[in-house]
Coordinates of C-alpha atoms and ligand atoms in Angstrom, one line a residue:
M1 CA -2.5 -39.8 3.7
I2 CA -3.7 -37.3 6.3
E3 CA -3.0 -39.7 9.1
S4 CA 0.6 -40.3 8.1
S5 CA 1.4 -36.6 7.9
L6 CA -0.2 -35.9 11.3
S7 CA 2.4 -38.2 12.8
D8 CA 5.2 -36.5 10.9
P9 CA 7.9 -35.9 13.6
D10 CA 8.9 -32.6 12.1
I11 CA 5.6 -30.9 12.7
H12 CA 4.7 -29.5 16.2
G13 CA 2.7 -26.7 17.6
T14 CA 0.1 -24.4 16.0
I15 CA -0.5 -20.9 14.9
R16 CA -3.7 -19.7 16.5
V17 CA -5.5 -17.2 14.3
I18 CA -8.6 -15.1 14.2
S19 CA -10.1 -14.7 10.7
A20 CA -13.0 -13.4 8.8
A21 CA -14.3 -13.6 5.3
A22 CA -16.6 -11.5 3.1
T23 CA -17.9 -11.8 -0.4
D24 CA -20.3 -9.9 -2.7
V25 CA -21.6 -10.5 -6.2
G26 CA -20.9 -6.8 -7.0
H27 CA -23.0 -4.4 -9.0
V28 CA -22.7 -5.9 -12.5
R29 CA -22.4 -9.6 -12.5
A30 CA -25.5 -11.8 -12.2
T31 CA -23.9 -14.5 -10.2
N32 CA -21.0 -14.8 -7.7
E33 CA -18.5 -17.3 -9.2
D34 CA -16.0 -16.7 -6.3
S35 CA -15.8 -19.3 -3.6
I36 CA -14.1 -18.8 -0.2
L37 CA -12.8 -21.0 2.6
D38 CA -12.2 -19.5 6.1
D39 CA -11.4 -22.5 8.3
S40 CA -8.1 -22.8 10.1
P41 CA -5.5 -23.8 8.9
I42 CA -6.7 -23.1 5.4
F43 CA -7.8 -19.6 4.1
L44 CA -8.6 -19.6 0.4
V45 CA -10.2 -17.6 -2.4
A46 CA -11.1 -19.2 -5.7
D47 CA -12.3 -17.1 -8.7
G48 CA -14.1 -19.3 -11.1
M49 CA -14.3 -18.9 -14.9
G50 CA -16.1 -20.6 -17.8
G51 CA -19.5 -20.5 -19.5
H52 CA -22.9 -21.2 -17.9
N53 CA -22.3 -22.1 -14.3
A54 CA -18.8 -23.6 -14.9
G55 CA -17.0 -21.0 -12.9
E56 CA -19.1 -21.5 -9.8
V57 CA -18.7 -25.2 -10.0
A58 CA -14.9 -25.1 -10.5
S59 CA -14.3 -22.6 -7.6
A60 CA -16.6 -24.7 -5.4
I61 CA -14.6 -27.8 -6.2
A62 CA -11.4 -26.1 -5.1
V63 CA -13.0 -25.2 -1.8
E64 CA -14.3 -28.7 -1.3
E65 CA -10.9 -30.3 -1.8
F66 CA -9.0 -27.9 0.5
E67 CA -11.7 -28.1 3.1
K68 CA -10.7 -31.7 3.7
L69 CA -7.4 -30.4 5.2
T70 CA -9.2 -28.3 7.8
V71 CA -9.6 -31.3 10.2
Q72 CA -5.8 -30.8 10.9
E73 CA -3.9 -28.2 12.9
N74 CA -1.1 -28.1 10.4
V75 CA -0.7 -28.8 6.7
T76 CA 2.2 -29.8 4.6
V77 CA 3.1 -28.4 1.2
E78 CA 2.6 -31.9 -0.2
Q79 CA -1.0 -32.0 1.1
L80 CA -1.7 -28.6 -0.5
G81 CA -0.3 -29.9 -3.8
D82 CA -2.5 -33.1 -3.5
A83 CA -5.6 -31.0 -2.9
L84 CA -4.8 -29.0 -6.1
R85 CA -4.3 -32.1 -8.2
T86 CA -7.5 -33.7 -7.0
A87 CA -9.5 -30.5 -7.7
A88 CA -7.9 -30.3 -11.2
E89 CA -8.9 -33.9 -11.9
R90 CA -12.5 -33.3 -10.8
I91 CA -12.8 -30.1 -12.9
A92 CA -11.4 -32.0 -15.9
D93 CA -14.0 -34.7 -15.3
L94 CA -16.9 -32.3 -15.4
G95 CA -19.4 -33.3 -18.1
G96 CA -21.8 -31.3 -20.2
E97 CA -22.2 -27.6 -20.1
A98 CA -20.3 -27.3 -16.8
Q99 CA -17.1 -28.3 -18.6
L100 CA -17.1 -25.4 -21.0
G101 CA -13.9 -23.6 -20.2
A102 CA -14.3 -24.5 -16.5
G103 CA -11.5 -23.3 -14.4
T104 CA -10.6 -21.3 -11.3
T105 CA -7.9 -19.3 -9.7
V106 CA -6.7 -20.5 -6.3
A107 CA -5.0 -18.3 -3.7
V108 CA -4.3 -19.9 -0.3
V109 CA -2.8 -19.0 3.0
A110 CA -2.2 -22.0 5.2
T111 CA -0.5 -22.2 8.7
M112 CA 2.2 -24.6 9.5
V113 CA 4.7 -25.0 12.4
L114 CA 7.9 -26.7 11.5
D115 CA 10.7 -27.4 14.0
G116 CA 9.0 -25.0 16.4
V117 CA 8.8 -22.1 13.9
G118 CA 5.4 -20.9 12.6
Y119 CA 5.0 -20.2 8.9
W120 CA 2.5 -18.9 6.5
V121 CA 2.4 -21.1 3.5
V122 CA 1.2 -19.2 0.5
L123 CA 0.0 -20.9 -2.7
N124 CA -1.1 -19.1 -5.9
L125 CA -2.5 -20.0 -9.3
G126 CA -4.0 -17.2 -11.3
D127 CA -4.7 -13.6 -10.4
S128 CA -6.3 -13.8 -7.0
R129 CA -3.8 -12.4 -4.5
V130 CA -2.2 -12.8 -1.1
Y131 CA -0.9 -9.7 0.8
R132 CA 1.0 -9.6 4.1
L133 CA 1.0 -6.9 6.8
S134 CA 3.8 -7.6 9.3
G135 CA 5.0 -4.7 11.4
E136 CA 6.2 -2.0 9.1
I137 CA 6.1 -4.4 6.1
F138 CA 3.1 -4.3 3.7
E139 CA 3.6 -6.4 0.6
Q140 CA 1.9 -8.4 -2.1
V141 CA 3.3 -11.9 -1.6
S142 CA 1.8 -13.7 -4.6
V143 CA 2.7 -12.8 -8.2
D144 CA -0.2 -12.8 -10.6
H145 CA -0.3 -15.4 -13.4
S146 CA -1.8 -12.9 -15.9
V147 CA -1.2 -11.3 -19.3
V148 CA -0.8 -7.9 -17.8
Q149 CA 1.7 -9.2 -15.2
E150 CA 3.8 -10.6 -18.1
L151 CA 3.6 -7.2 -19.9
M152 CA 4.6 -5.4 -16.6
D153 CA 7.5 -7.9 -16.2
R154 CA 8.8 -6.9 -19.7
G155 CA 8.5 -3.2 -18.8
E156 CA 5.7 -2.7 -21.4
L157 CA 3.0 -1.7 -18.9
T158 CA 2.8 0.2 -15.6
A159 CA 0.8 -1.1 -12.7
E160 CA -1.6 1.8 -13.2
E161 CA -2.1 1.0 -16.9
A162 CA -2.6 -2.7 -16.0
R163 CA -5.8 -1.8 -14.0
T164 CA -7.6 -0.6 -17.2
H165 CA -5.9 -2.8 -19.8
P166 CA -8.4 -4.8 -22.0
Y167 CA -6.6 -8.1 -21.1
R168 CA -6.6 -7.4 -17.4
H169 CA -8.9 -10.4 -16.7
M170 CA -6.9 -12.9 -18.8
V171 CA -5.0 -15.3 -16.6
T172 CA -2.0 -17.4 -17.8
R173 CA -2.4 -20.1 -15.3
A174 CA -5.5 -21.5 -13.6
L175 CA -6.8 -24.7 -12.1
G176 CA -8.6 -26.8 -14.7
A177 CA -8.5 -24.3 -17.6
G178 CA -5.6 -24.2 -20.0
P179 CA -2.3 -26.1 -20.0
E180 CA -0.5 -24.2 -17.2
T181 CA -1.6 -25.5 -13.8
D182 CA 1.6 -25.3 -11.7
P183 CA 1.2 -23.2 -8.6
D184 CA 3.8 -21.0 -7.0
Y185 CA 4.6 -21.4 -3.3
W186 CA 6.0 -19.2 -0.6
L187 CA 7.0 -20.1 3.0
I188 CA 7.1 -17.0 5.2
P189 CA 8.0 -17.0 9.0
A190 CA 4.9 -15.9 10.9
E191 CA 4.9 -13.3 13.7
V192 CA 2.1 -12.7 16.2
G193 CA 0.1 -9.7 14.9
D194 CA 0.7 -10.5 11.2
R195 CA -2.3 -9.9 9.1
M196 CA -2.7 -11.9 5.8
L197 CA -5.2 -11.0 3.1
V198 CA -6.4 -13.4 0.5
C199 CA -8.6 -11.7 -2.2
S200 CA -10.0 -12.0 -5.7
D201 CA -9.3 -9.5 -8.4
G202 CA -12.7 -8.0 -7.7
L203 CA -11.0 -6.2 -4.8
T204 CA -7.6 -5.3 -6.5
G205 CA -9.3 -4.2 -9.7
E206 CA -11.3 -1.5 -7.7
V207 CA -9.1 -0.7 -4.7
S208 CA -5.5 0.5 -4.7
D209 CA -2.8 -1.2 -2.7
T210 CA -2.5 2.0 -0.6
A211 CA -6.1 1.9 0.4
I212 CA -5.9 -1.8 1.1
E213 CA -2.9 -1.2 3.4
R214 CA -4.7 1.6 5.2
V215 CA -7.7 -0.7 6.0
L216 CA -5.4 -3.6 7.1
R217 CA -3.5 -1.4 9.4
S218 CA -6.6 -0.1 11.2
P219 CA -7.0 -1.2 14.8
Q220 CA -10.4 -2.7 14.0
D221 CA -11.2 -6.4 14.2
V222 CA -10.7 -8.7 11.2
R223 CA -14.5 -9.0 10.6
T224 CA -14.8 -5.2 10.3
I225 CA -11.7 -5.1 8.1
A226 CA -13.0 -7.8 5.7
R227 CA -16.4 -6.0 5.4
S228 CA -14.6 -2.6 4.9
L229 CA -12.5 -4.0 2.0
V230 CA -15.5 -5.4 0.2
D231 CA -17.4 -2.1 0.7
L232 CA -14.5 -0.2 -0.8
A233 CA -14.6 -2.4 -3.9
L234 CA -18.3 -1.8 -4.2
E235 CA -17.8 1.9 -3.9
G236 CA -15.1 1.7 -6.5
G237 CA -17.5 0.3 -9.0
G238 CA -18.1 -3.3 -8.0
R239 CA -17.7 -4.5 -11.6
D240 CA -16.7 -8.0 -10.5
N241 CA -17.4 -10.5 -7.8
V242 CA -15.3 -9.4 -4.7
S243 CA -14.0 -11.8 -2.0
V244 CA -11.6 -11.4 0.9
V245 CA -10.4 -13.5 3.7
V246 CA -8.4 -11.7 6.5
V247 CA -6.3 -13.8 8.9
E248 CA -4.4 -12.5 12.0
A249 CA -1.9 -14.5 14.0
V250 CA -2.7 -14.2 17.7
E251 CA -0.5 -16.9 19.2
I252 CA 2.3 -19.2 17.9
T253 CA 3.1 -22.2 20.0
G254 CA 6.2 -24.2 19.1
L255 CA 7.6 -27.4 20.4
S256 CA 5.6 -29.2 23.1
P257 CA 7.3 -29.7 26.5
E258 CA 8.1 -33.4 25.8
D259 CA 9.7 -32.5 22.5
E260 CA 11.9 -29.9 24.2
V261 CA 13.4 -32.6 26.4
T262 CA 14.9 -34.3 23.4
A263 CA 15.6 -31.0 21.5
D264 CA 17.4 -29.2 24.3
P265 CA 20.6 -31.4 24.5
R266 CA 21.2 -31.0 20.8
R267 CA 20.6 -27.2 21.0
A268 CA 23.0 -27.0 24.0
R269 CA 25.7 -28.8 22.1
D270 CA 25.4 -26.5 19.2
E271 CA 25.7 -23.5 21.4
D272 CA 28.7 -25.0 23.2
L273 CA 30.9 -25.0 20.1
P274 CA 31.6 -21.2 19.8
F275 CA 31.7 -20.9 23.6
D276 CA 34.5 -23.5 23.7
E277 CA 36.5 -21.7 21.0
D278 CA 36.2 -18.4 23.0
T279 CA 37.4 -19.9 26.2
L280 CA 40.4 -21.7 24.7
P281 CA 42.7 -18.6 24.6
R282 CA 42.0 -17.8 28.2
A283 CA 42.9 -21.4 29.2
V284 CA 46.2 -21.1 27.2
S285 CA 47.0 -17.8 28.9
G286 CA 46.7 -19.4 32.3
E287 CA 43.9 -17.1 33.6
G288 CA 41.1 -19.7 33.2
G289 CA 41.8 -23.3 32.9
A290 CA 38.3 -24.2 34.1
N291 CA 38.1 -26.8 31.4
R292 CA 41.1 -28.8 32.6
Ligands
MN301 MN1 -12.8 -12.0 -10.6

């Protein structure tokens, strides 16, 4: 499966990134049920749920399945979907105590170059999040699959109220827990200098978007930024496990030189069309005529 997509003729080039991850159990929980993956081209946070050690097991399974894609320079959306499905099957097959309500959120940023254009592929299931800093833009890319998000969508709750709502930890979709397991995907053109943040709700439950943006915009390196974000969550209360992965695009390479040989004539023809239309009136007026 991996071999066939590596030879996919539509995929060329790479997005070179620098990245860093940080995680902390927090001040209240006994164990850290978050799992993280920081290995190009996959950057992932999974926040496990379930009794006993079910959450830890489920989030670790998500990381294991996506880790198999890190031998590649690029991934496809199909491969991400396959990794999700395999992880869901493994979680469903867990026996004994580990199966009790076992599930996990999954938030992923993956890099992909398609027809010479670099993209961030974002995948989300649950209430872990992906944020993007690109030039002036700072935005939450993913949309939570949560009870409070649904209340906010209906206008019954403000974002500020959601942070303290009693159902704020209740997700409406997760991998392996509950009937809703369909992820959402986004494909976003990548620019050199973009910073992507993948994080668990242990960060966003304690730290405002404004504070997150301020840290992401700082000129410090991604390792310092990742650590600073976790420290802010701990200072804010650290009531949950907190995990972050920060990814910065440092170089985007498109078509290889041999690909450009075949791509150039097609591109030249496309550009000739409007040029021909512009030159036609000049030829008719007798001042040009270079085409004749
Ligand atoms: Mn959490």
